[in-house]
mmCIF file of C-alpha atoms in Angstrom:
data_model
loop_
_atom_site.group_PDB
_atom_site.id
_atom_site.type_symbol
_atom_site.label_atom_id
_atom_site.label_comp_id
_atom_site.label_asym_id
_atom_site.label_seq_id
_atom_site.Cartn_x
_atom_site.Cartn_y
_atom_site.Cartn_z
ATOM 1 C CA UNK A 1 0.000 0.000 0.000
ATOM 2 C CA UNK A 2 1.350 3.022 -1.076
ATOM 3 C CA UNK A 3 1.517 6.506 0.046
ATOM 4 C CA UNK A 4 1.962 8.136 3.634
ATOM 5 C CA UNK A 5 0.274 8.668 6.848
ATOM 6 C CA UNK A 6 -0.477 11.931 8.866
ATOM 7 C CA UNK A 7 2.728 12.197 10.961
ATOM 8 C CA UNK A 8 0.847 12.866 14.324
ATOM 9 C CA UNK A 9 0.982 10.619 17.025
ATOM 10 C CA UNK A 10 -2.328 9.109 17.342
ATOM 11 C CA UNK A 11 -2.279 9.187 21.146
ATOM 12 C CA UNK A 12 -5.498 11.164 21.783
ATOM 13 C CA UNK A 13 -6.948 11.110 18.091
ATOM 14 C CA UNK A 14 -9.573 7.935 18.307
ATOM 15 C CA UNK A 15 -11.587 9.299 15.289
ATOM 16 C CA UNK A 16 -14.113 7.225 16.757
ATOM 17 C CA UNK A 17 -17.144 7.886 15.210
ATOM 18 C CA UNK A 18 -20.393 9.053 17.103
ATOM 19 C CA UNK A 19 -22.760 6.996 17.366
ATOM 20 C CA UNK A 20 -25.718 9.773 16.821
ATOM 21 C CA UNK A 21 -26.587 9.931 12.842
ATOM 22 C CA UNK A 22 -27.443 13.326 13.469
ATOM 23 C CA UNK A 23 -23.786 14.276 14.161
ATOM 24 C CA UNK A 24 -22.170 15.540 11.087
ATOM 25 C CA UNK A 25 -18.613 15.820 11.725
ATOM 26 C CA UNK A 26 -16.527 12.045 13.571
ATOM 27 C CA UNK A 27 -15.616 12.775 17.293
ATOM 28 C CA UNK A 28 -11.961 13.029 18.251
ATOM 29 C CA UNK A 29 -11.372 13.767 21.658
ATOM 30 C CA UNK A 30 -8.996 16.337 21.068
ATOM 31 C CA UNK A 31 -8.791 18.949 17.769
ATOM 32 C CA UNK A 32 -5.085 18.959 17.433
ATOM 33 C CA UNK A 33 -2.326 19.708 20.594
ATOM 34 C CA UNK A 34 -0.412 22.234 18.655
ATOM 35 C CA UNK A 35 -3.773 24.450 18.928
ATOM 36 C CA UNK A 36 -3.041 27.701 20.586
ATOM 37 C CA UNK A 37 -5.530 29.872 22.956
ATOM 38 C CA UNK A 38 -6.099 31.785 19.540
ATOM 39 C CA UNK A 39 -7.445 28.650 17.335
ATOM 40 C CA UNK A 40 -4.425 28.617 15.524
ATOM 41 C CA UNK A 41 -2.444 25.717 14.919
ATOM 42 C CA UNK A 42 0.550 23.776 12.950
ATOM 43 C CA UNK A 43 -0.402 21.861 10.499
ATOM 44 C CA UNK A 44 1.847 19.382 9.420
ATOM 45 C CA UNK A 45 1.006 19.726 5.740
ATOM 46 C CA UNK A 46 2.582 23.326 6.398
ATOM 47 C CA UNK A 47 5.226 23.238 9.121
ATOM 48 C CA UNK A 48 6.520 26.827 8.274
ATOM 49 C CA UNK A 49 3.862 28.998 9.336
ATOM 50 C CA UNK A 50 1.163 28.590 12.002
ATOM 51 C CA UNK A 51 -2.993 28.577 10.112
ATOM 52 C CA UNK A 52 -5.350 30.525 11.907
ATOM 53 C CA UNK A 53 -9.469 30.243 11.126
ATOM 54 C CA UNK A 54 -10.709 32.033 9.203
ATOM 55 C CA UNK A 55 -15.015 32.388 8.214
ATOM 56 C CA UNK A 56 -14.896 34.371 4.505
ATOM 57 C CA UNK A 57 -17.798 33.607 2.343
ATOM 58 C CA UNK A 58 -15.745 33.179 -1.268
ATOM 59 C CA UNK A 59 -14.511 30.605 -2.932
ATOM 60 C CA UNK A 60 -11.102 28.648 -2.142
ATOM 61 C CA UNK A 61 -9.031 25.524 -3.039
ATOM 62 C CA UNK A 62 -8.032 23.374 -0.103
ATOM 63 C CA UNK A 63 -4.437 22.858 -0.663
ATOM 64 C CA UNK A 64 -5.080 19.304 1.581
ATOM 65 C CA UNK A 65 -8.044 17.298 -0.482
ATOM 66 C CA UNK A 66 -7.339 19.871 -3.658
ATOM 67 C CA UNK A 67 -11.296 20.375 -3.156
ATOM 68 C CA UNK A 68 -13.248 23.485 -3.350
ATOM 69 C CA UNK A 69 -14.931 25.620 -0.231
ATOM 70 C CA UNK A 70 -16.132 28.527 1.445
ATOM 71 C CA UNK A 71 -16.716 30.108 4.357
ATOM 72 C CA UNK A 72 -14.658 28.205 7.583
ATOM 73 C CA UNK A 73 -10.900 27.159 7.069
ATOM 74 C CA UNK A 74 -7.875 27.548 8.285
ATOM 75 C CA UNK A 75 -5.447 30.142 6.305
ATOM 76 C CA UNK A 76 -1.914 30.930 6.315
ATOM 77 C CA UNK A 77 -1.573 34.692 6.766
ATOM 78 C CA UNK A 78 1.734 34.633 5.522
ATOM 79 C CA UNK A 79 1.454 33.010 2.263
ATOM 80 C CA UNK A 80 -2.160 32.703 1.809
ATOM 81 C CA UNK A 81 -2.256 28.669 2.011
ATOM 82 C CA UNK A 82 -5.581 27.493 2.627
ATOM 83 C CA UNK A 83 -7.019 24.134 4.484
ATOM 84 C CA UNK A 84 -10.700 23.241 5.428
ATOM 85 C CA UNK A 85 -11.544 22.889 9.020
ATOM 86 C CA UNK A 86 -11.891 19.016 8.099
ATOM 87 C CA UNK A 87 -9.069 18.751 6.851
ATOM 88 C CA UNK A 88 -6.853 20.686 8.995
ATOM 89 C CA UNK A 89 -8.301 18.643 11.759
ATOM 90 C CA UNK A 90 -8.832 15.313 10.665
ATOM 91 C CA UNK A 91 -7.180 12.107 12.557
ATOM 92 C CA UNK A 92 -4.554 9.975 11.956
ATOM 93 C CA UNK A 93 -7.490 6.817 11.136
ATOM 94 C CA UNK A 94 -11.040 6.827 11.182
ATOM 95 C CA UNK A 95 -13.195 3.427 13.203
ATOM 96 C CA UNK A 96 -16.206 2.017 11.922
ATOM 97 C CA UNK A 97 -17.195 4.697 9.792
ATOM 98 C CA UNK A 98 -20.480 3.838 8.660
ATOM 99 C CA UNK A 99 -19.895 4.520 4.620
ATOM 100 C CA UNK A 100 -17.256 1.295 4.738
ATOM 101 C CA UNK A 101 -18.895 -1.917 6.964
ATOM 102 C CA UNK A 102 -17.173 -4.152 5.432
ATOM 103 C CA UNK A 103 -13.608 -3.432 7.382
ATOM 104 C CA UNK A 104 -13.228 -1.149 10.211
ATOM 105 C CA UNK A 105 -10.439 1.211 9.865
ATOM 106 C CA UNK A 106 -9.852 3.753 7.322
ATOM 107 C CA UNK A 107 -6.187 5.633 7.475
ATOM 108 C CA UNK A 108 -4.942 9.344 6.695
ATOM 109 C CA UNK A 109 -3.233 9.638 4.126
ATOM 110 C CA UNK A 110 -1.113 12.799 2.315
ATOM 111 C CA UNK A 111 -1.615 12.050 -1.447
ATOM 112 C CA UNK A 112 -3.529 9.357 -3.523
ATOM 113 C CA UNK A 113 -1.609 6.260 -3.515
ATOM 114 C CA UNK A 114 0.128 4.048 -7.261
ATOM 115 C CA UNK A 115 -0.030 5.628 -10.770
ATOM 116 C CA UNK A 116 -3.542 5.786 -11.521
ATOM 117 C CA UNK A 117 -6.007 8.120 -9.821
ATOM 118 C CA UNK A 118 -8.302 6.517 -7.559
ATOM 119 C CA UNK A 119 -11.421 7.814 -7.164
ATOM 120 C CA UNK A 120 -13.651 8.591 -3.854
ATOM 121 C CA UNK A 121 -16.080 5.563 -3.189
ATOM 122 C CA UNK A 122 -18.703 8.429 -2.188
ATOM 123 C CA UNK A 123 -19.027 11.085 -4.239
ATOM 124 C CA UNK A 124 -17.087 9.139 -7.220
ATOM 125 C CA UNK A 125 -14.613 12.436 -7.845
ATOM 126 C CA UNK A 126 -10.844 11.917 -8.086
ATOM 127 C CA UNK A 127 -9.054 11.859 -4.747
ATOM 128 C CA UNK A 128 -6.215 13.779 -5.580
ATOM 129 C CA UNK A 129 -4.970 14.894 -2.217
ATOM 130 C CA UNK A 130 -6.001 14.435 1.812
ATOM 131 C CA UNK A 131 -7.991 10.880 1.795
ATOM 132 C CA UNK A 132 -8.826 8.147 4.134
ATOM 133 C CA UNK A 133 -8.273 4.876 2.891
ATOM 134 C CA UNK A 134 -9.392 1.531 3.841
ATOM 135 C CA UNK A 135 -6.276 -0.674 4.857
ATOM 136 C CA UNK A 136 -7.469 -3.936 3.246
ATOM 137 C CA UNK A 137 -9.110 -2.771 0.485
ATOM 138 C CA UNK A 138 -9.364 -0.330 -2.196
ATOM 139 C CA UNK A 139 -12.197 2.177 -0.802
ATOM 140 C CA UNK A 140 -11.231 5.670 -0.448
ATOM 141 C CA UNK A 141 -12.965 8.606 1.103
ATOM 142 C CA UNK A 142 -12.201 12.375 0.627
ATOM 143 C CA UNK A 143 -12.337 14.205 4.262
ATOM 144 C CA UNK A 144 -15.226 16.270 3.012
ATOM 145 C CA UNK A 145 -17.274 13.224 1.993
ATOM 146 C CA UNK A 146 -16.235 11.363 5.171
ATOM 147 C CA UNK A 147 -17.773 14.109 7.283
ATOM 148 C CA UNK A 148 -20.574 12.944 6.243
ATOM 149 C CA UNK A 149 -23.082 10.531 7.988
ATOM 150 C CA UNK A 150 -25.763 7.819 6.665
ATOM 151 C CA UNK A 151 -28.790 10.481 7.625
ATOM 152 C CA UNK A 152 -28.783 13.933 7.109
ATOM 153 C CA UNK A 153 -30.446 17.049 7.299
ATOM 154 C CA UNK A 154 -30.074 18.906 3.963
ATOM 155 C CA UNK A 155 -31.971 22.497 3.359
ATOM 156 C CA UNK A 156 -32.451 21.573 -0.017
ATOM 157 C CA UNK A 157 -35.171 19.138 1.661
ATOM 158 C CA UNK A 158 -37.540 19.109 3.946
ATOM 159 C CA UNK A 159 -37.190 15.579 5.691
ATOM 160 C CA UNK A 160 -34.548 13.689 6.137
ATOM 161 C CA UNK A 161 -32.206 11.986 3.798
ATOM 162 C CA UNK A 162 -30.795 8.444 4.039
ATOM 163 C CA UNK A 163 -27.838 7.394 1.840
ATOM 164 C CA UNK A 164 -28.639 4.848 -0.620
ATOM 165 C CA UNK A 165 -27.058 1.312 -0.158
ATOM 166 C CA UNK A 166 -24.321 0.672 -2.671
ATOM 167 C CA UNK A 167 -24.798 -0.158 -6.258
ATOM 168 C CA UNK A 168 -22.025 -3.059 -5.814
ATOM 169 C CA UNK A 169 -18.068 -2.999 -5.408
ATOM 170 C CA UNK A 170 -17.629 -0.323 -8.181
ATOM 171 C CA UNK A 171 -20.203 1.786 -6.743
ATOM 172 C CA UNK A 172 -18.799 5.174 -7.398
ATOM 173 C CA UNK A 173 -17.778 4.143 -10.663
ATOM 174 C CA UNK A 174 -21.102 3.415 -11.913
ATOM 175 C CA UNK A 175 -23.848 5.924 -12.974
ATOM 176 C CA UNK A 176 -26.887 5.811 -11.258
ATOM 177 C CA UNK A 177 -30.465 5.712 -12.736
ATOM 178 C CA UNK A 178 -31.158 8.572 -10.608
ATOM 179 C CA UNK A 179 -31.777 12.162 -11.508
ATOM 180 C CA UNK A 180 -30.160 14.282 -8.807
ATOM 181 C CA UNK A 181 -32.806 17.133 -7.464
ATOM 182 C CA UNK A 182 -30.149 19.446 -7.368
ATOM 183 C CA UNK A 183 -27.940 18.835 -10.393
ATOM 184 C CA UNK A 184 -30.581 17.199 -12.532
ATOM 185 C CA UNK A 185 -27.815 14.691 -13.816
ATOM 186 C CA UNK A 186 -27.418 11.104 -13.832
ATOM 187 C CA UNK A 187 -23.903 10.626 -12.257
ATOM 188 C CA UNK A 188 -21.264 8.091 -10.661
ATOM 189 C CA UNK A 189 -21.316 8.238 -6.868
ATOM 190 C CA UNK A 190 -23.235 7.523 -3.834
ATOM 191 C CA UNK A 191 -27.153 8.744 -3.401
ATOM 192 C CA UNK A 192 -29.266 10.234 -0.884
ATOM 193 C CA UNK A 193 -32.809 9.805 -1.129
ATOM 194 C CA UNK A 194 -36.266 10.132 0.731
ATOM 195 C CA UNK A 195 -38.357 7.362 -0.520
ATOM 196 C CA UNK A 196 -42.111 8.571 0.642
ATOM 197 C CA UNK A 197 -41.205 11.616 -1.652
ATOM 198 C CA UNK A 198 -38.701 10.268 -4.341
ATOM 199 C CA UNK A 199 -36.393 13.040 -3.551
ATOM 200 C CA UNK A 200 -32.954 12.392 -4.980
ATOM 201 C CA UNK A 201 -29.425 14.193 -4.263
ATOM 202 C CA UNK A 202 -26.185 12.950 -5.240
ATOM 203 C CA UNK A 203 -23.801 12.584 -2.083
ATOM 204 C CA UNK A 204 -21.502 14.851 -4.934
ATOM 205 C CA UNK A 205 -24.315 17.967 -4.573
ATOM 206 C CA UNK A 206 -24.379 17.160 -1.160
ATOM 207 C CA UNK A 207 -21.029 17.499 -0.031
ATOM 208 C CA UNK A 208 -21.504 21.166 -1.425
ATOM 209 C CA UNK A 209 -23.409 21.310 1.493
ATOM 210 C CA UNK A 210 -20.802 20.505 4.133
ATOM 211 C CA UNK A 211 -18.248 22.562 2.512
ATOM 212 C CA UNK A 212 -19.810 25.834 2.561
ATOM 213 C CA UNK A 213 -20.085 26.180 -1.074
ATOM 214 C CA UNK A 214 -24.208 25.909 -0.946
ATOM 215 C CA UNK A 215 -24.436 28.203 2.015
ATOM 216 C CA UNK A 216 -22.437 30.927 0.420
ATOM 217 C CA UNK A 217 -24.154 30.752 -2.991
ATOM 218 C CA UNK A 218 -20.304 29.903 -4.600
ATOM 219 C CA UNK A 219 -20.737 28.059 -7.862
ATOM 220 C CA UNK A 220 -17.070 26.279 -8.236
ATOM 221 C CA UNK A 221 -15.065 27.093 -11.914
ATOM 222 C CA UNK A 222 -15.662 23.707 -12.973
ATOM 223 C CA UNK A 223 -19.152 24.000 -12.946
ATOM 224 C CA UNK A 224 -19.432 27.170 -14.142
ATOM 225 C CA UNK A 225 -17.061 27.856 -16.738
ATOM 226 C CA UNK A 226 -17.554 26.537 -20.673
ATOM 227 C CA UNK A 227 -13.836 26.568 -21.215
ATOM 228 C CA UNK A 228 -13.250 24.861 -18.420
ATOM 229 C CA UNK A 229 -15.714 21.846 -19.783
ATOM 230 C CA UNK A 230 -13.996 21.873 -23.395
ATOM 231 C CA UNK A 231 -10.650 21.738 -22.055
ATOM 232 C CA UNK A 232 -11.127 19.131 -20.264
ATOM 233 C CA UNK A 233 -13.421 17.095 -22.877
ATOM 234 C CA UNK A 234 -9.869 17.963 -25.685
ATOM 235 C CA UNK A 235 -7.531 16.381 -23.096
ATOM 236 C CA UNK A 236 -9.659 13.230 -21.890
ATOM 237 C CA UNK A 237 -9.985 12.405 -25.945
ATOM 238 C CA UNK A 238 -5.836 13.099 -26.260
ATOM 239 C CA UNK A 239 -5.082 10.822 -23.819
ATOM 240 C CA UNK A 240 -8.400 8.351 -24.892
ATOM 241 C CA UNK A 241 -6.069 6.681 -27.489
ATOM 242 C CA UNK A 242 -3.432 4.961 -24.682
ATOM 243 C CA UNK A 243 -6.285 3.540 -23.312
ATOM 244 C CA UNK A 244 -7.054 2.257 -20.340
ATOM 245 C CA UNK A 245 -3.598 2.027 -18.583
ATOM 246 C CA UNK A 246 -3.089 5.643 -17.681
ATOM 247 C CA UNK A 247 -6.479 6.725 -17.208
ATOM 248 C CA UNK A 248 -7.725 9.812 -15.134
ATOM 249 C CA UNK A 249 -4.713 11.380 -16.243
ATOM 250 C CA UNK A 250 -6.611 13.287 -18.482
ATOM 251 C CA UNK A 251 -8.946 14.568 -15.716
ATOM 252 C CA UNK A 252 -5.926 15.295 -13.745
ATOM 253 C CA UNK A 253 -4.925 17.793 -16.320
ATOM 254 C CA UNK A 254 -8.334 19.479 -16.737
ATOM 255 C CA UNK A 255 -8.613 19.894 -13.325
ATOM 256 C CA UNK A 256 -5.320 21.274 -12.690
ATOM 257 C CA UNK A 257 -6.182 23.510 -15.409
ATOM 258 C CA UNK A 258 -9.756 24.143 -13.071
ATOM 259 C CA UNK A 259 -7.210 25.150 -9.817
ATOM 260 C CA UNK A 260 -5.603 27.804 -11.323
ATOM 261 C CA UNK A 261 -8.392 29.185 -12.694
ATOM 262 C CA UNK A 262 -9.940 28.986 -8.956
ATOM 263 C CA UNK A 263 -6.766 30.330 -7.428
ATOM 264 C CA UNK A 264 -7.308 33.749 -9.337
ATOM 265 C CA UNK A 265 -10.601 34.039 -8.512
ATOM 266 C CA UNK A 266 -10.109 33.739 -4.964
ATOM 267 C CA UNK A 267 -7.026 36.492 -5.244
ATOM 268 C CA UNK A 268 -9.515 38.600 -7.050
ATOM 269 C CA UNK A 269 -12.125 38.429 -3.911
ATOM 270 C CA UNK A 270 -9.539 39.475 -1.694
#
């Protein structure tokens, strides 16, 4: 198994889940020990310079999962280098998370693991950063995704919604035959749903939900931008003729070419 741990002791960090669905974020019983009386702490992702929390309501790239956000993280004030609050806290392993049954701990780790991008078993993105992966297995979770529980309030809804069961080992690699509420796209990735009303939301939408992006009304470059969607579409069909052996590279590439476009929109909010 490839790749590296978080390089904190795991002496007080259970991440022992709670055992309340209505919990969104897993229980450590301590947020970091190099946490000052301030909130600010050393990350270390970014030895050189202590992160302090910020609450701003634009857009920004976590330079841990290489996901987008808004609103809470933890910033640099130095040189500007940006983690969410998930992120910058999560633990060394995760127990019995409830999105993975099947084996019980899931480990931090710094970058995605082999060749190949692997892709998050929830939301069916690329991992291409902070993850926790499953130590006997292939399953991988981004932080954001993680945070999440089996049932969960969303204000796009008005009851409840209960993560689907999985569509079978390749779950997040599969599209589902359900039009997202939000989105109004079939995609790959885990679904939440209210039966009595046949309300569906892709655990992707919803994870816009955890990481401010919803609340703040921030519509990531990706999403938004046409040039954005035909460079990547170019590079996928470049690299479509080698095949399957290096694929997601392609993707890699767009969305690189997605982060920098992000990056200057969050200097231009400043």
């Amino acid at each position: 198994m490839s790749g590296r741990s978080v390089s904190m002791k795991p002496r007080n960090l259970s991440g022992k889940l709670p055992l309340s669905e209505d919990t969104d974020l897993p229980e450590t019983s301590q947020q970091n020990e190099t946490e000052n009386g301030d909130g600010e702490i050393v990350h270390f992702s970014h030895p050189e310079h202590r992160l302090a929390p910020f609450d701003f309501p634009y857009l920004f790239m976590c330079m841990g999962c290489r996901e987008y956000g808004a609103g809470k993280r933890f910033i640099c004030q130095i040189c500007g280098f940006q983690l969410h609050g998930f992120c910058a806290l999560a633990p060394p392993s995760l127990h019995d998370h409830p999105f993975h049954p099947k084996h019980q701990h899931l480990l931090f780790f710094e970058k995605p693991g082999g060749f190949l991008r692997c892709k998050c078993d929830v939301c069916g993105k690329a991992v291409k950063g902070f993850s926790f992966r499953c130590a006997c297995c292939n399953f991988d979770v981004h932080p954001c995704c993680a945070a999440m529980t089996r049932r969960m309030d969303f204000p796009v809804h008005c009851h409840p919604l209960l993560l689907a069961p999985d569509s079978g080992a390749a779950g997040a690699g599969v599209a589902t035959s359900f039009v997202c509420q939000v989105c109004r796209r079939r995609r790959s990735g885990r679904v939440y749903q209210c039966m009595p009303c046949g309300y569906y939301l892709h655990a992707r939408c919803a994870k816009d939900m955890v990481n401010g992006l919803y609340e703040h009304g921030v519509v990531p470059p990706e999403r938004s931008n046409p040039l954005v969607a035909v460079a990547k579409v170019t590079i996928n069909a470049l690299f479509g003729v080698i095949g399957g052996l290096v694929e997601g590279i392609g993707e890699g590439i767009g969305e690189a070419f997605v982060e920098n476009i992000g990056r200057s929109r969050g200097r231009s909010f400043r």
